[in-house]
CSV table of C-alpha atoms in Angstrom, one decimal:
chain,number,residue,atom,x,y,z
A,769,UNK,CA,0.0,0.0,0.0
A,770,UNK,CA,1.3,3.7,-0.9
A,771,UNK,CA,1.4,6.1,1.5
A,772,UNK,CA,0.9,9.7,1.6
A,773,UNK,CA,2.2,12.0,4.1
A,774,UNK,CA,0.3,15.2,4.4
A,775,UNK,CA,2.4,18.0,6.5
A,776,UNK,CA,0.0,21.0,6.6
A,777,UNK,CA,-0.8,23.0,10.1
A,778,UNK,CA,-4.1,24.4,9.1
A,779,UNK,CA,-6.4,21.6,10.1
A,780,UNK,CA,-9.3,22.1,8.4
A,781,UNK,CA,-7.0,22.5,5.1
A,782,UNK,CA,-5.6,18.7,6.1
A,783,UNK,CA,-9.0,17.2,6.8
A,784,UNK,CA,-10.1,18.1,3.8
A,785,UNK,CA,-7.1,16.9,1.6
A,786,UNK,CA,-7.3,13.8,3.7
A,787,UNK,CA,-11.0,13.5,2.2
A,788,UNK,CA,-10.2,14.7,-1.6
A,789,UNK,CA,-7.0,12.0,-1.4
A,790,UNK,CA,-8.7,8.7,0.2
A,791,UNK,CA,-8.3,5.7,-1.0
A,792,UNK,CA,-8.5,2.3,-0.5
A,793,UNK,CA,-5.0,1.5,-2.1
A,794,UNK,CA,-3.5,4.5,-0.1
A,795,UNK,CA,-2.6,5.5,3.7
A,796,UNK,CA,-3.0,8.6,4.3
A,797,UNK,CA,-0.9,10.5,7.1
A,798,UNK,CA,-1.7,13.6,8.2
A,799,UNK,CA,1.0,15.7,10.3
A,800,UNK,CA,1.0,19.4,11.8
A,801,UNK,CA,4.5,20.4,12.3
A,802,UNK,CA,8.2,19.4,11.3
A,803,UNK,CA,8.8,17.6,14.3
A,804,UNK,CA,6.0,14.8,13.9
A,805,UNK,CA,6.6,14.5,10.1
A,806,UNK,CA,10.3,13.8,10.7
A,807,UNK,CA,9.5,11.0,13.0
A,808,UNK,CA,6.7,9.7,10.2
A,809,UNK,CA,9.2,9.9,7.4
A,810,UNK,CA,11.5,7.6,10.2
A,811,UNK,CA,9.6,4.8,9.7
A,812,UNK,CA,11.0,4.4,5.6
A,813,UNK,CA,7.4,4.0,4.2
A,814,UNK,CA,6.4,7.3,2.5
A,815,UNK,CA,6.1,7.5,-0.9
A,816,UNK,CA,4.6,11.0,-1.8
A,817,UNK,CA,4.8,14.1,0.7
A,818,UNK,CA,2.2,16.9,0.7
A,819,UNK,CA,4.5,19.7,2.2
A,820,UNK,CA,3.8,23.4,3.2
A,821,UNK,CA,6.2,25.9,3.7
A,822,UNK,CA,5.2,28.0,6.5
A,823,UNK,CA,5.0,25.3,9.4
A,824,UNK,CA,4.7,26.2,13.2
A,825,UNK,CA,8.1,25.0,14.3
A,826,UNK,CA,10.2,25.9,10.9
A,827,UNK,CA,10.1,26.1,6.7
A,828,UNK,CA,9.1,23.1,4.8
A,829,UNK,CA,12.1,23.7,2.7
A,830,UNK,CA,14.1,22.8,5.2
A,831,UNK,CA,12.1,19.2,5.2
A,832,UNK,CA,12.4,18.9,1.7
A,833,UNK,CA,16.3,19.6,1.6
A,834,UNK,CA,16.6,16.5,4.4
A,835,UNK,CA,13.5,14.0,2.5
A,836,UNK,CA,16.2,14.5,-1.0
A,837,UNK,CA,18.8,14.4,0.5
A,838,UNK,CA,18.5,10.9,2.1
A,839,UNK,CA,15.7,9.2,-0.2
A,840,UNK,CA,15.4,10.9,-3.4
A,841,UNK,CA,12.5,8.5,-5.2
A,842,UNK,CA,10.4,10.5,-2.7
A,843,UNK,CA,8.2,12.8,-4.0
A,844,UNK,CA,7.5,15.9,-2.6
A,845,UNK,CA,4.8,18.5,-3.9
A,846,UNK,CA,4.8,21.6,-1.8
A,847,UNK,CA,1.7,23.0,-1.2
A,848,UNK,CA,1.7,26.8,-0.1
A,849,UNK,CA,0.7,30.6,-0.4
A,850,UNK,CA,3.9,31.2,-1.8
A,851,UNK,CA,3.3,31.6,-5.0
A,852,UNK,CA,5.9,34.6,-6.6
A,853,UNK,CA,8.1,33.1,-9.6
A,854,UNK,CA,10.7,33.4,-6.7
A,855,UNK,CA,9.1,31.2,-4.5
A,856,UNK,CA,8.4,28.7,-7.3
A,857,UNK,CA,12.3,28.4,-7.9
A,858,UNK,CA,13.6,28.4,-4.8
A,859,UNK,CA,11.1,25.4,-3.8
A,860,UNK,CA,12.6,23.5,-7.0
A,861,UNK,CA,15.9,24.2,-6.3
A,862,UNK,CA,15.2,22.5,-3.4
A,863,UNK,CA,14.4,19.5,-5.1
A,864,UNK,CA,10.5,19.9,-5.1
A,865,UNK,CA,9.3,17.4,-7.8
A,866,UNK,CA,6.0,19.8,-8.1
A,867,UNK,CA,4.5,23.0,-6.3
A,868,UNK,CA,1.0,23.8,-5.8
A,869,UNK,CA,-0.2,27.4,-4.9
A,870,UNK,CA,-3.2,28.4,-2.6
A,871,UNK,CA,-6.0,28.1,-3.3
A,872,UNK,CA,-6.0,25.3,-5.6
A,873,UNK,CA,-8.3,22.7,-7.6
A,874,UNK,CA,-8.8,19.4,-6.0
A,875,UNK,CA,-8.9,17.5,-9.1
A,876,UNK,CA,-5.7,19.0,-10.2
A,877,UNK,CA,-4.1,17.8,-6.7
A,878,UNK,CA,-5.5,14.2,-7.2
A,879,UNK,CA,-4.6,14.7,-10.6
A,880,UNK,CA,-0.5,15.6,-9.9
A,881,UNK,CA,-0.2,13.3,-6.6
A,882,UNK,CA,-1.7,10.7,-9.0
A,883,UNK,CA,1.5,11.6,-11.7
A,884,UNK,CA,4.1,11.5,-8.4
A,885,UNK,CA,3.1,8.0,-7.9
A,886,UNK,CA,3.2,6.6,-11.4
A,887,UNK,CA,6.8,8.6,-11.5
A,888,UNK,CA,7.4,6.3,-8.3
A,889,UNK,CA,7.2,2.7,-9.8
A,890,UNK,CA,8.7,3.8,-12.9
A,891,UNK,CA,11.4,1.1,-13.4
A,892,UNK,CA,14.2,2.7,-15.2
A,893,UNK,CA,16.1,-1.2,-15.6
A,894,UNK,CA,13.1,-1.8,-18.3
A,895,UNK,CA,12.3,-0.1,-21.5
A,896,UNK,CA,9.2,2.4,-20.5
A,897,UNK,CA,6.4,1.3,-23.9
A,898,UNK,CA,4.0,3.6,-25.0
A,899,UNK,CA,2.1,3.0,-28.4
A,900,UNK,CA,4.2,2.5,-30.7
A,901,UNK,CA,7.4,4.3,-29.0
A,902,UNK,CA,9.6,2.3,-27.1
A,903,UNK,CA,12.1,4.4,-24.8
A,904,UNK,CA,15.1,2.4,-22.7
A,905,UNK,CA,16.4,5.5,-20.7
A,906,UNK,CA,19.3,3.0,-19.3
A,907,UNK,CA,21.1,2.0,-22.5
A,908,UNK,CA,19.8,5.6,-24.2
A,909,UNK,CA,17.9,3.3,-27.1
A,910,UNK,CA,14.3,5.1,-28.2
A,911,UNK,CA,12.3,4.2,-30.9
A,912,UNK,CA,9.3,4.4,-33.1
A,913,UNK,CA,7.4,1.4,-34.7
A,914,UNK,CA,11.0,-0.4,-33.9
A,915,UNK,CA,13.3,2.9,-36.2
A,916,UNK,CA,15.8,3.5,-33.9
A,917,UNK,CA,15.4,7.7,-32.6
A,918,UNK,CA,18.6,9.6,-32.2
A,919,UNK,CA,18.2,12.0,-29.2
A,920,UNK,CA,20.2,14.5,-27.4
A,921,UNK,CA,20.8,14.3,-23.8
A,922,UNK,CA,19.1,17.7,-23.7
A,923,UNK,CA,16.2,15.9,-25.9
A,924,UNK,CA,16.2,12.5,-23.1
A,925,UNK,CA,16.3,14.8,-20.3
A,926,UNK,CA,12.9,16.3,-21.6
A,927,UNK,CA,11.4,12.9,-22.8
A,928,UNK,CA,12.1,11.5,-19.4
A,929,UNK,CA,10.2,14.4,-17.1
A,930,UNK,CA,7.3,13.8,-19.7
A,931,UNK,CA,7.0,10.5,-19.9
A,932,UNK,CA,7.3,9.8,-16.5
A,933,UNK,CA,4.6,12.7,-15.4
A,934,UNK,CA,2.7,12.1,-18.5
A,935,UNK,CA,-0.9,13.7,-18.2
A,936,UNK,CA,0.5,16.3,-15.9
A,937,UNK,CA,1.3,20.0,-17.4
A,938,UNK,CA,4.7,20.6,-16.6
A,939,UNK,CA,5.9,24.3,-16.2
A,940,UNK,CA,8.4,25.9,-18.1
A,941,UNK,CA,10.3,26.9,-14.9
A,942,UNK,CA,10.3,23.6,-13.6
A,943,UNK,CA,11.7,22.3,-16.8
A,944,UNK,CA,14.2,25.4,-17.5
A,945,UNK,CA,15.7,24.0,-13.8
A,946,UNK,CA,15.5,20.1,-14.7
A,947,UNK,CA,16.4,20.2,-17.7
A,948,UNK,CA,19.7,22.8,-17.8
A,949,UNK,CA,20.7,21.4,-13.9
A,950,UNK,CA,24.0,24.1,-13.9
A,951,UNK,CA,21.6,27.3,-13.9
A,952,UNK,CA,18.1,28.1,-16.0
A,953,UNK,CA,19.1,31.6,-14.9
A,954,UNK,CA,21.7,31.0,-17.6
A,955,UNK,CA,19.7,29.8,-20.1
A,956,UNK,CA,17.8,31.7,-22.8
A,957,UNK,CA,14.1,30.4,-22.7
A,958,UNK,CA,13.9,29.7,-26.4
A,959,UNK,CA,16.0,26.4,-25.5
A,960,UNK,CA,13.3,25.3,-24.4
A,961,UNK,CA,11.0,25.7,-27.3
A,962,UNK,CA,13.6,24.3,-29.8
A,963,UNK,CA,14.4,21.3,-27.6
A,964,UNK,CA,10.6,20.6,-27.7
A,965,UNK,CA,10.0,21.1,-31.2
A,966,UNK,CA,13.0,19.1,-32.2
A,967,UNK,CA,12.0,16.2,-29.9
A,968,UNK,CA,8.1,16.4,-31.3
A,969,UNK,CA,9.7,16.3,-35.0
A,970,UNK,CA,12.0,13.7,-34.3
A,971,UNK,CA,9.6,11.1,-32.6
A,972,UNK,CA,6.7,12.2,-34.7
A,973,UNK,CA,5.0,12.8,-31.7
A,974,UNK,CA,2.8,15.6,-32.5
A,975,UNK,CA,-0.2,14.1,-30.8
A,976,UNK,CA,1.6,13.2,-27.7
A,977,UNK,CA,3.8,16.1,-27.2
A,978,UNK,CA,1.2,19.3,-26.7
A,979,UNK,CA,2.0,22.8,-25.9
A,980,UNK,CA,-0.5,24.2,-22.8
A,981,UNK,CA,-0.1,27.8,-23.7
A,982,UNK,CA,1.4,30.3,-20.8
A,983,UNK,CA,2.0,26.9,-18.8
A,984,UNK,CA,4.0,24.7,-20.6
A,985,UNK,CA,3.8,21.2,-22.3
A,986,UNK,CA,2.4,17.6,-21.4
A,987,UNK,CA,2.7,14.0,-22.8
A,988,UNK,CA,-1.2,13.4,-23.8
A,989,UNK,CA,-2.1,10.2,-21.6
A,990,UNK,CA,-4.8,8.1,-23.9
A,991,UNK,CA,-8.2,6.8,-22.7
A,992,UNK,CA,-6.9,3.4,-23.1
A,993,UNK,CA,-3.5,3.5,-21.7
């Protein structure tokens, strides 16, 4: 069974994300401050954290820094008022794998908690098949209707952030800092819109790969898969 730790202080907030998120096939943990949700995350079982910022006994951040540090297949989506493009960057450069802003959609918290747990049993040993591509991130093989693809690793890093969170709209911010890891401060934003362009042309993906204008781009996940 998956579990979900929820840290959020404003108890009414964490009731009702405890409500939107149940589950048979998940626990659910709710916890109030830092201190409880260390000694939760103690036990080795978590899977996705729910994390606020502003918490009663210190900033999430510093959380998130320790959770990545020692277990990074745990996600963490941080969930707060914080919401300045600032705010946004400094939580990924923490190593947030998502950030949510108050107030929010519940379907589109199910929706990305959802996407952090399919990212979680991703098994990177095995080729990842969708359709008719076939994409072995661990020998760098991708391919089309069996035609070996030719990719940059610019072109794998972006394949791999939406394949694995496929369905989910991934920001262009969060992308800039995934994808160029020694700054996005650094890098021009057009990189961005060539590296996608080039990887829809070259896997023919047109259908797959779609643009969510003044958001970013998503993998289209099909009724069926």
């Amino acid at each position: 069974m998956k579990q979900i730790l929820i840290v959020e202080d404003d108890r009414n907030l964490s009731r009702g994300l405890c409500l939107a998120l149940k589950d048979p096939e998940l626990q659910i943990v709710p916890c109030f401050d830092l201190q409880s949700a260390r000694e939760q995350l103690a036990c080795g079982v978590t899977d996705v954290v729910l994390l606020d910022i502003n918490l009663p006994d210190g900033s999430g951040l510093e959380l998130l820094h320790e959770i990545k540090s020692a277990d990074n297949s745990i996600g963490v989506i941080l969930l707060t008022a914080n919401d300045t493009e600032m705010d946004v960057v400094r939580g990924l450069e923490y190593g947030a794998d998502d950030y949510i802003t108050k107030p929010f959609s519940l379907a589109i918290l199910r929706a990305r908690v959802k996407a952090q747990m399919r990212r979680g049993v991703v098994n990177v040993s095995k080729p990842l098949v969708i359709d008719n591509y076939c994409f072995d991130f661990e020998h760098m093989m991708f391919s089309k209707e069996g035609q070996l693809v030719e990719l940059s690793k610019t072109e794998q890093k972006l394949l791999r952030l939406l394949v694995e969170n496929r369905g989910m709209t991934l920001n262009r911010t969060l992308l800039l800092d995934r994808i160029w890891t020694d700054g996005a401060d650094y890098v021009d934003e057009n990189a961005l819109s060539v590296t996608v362009k080039r990887l829809r042309d070259k896997l023919e993906a047109s259908h797959y790969i779609k643009t969510v204008y003044g958001m970013g781009y998503v993998w289209v996940v099909k009724e069926d898969e």
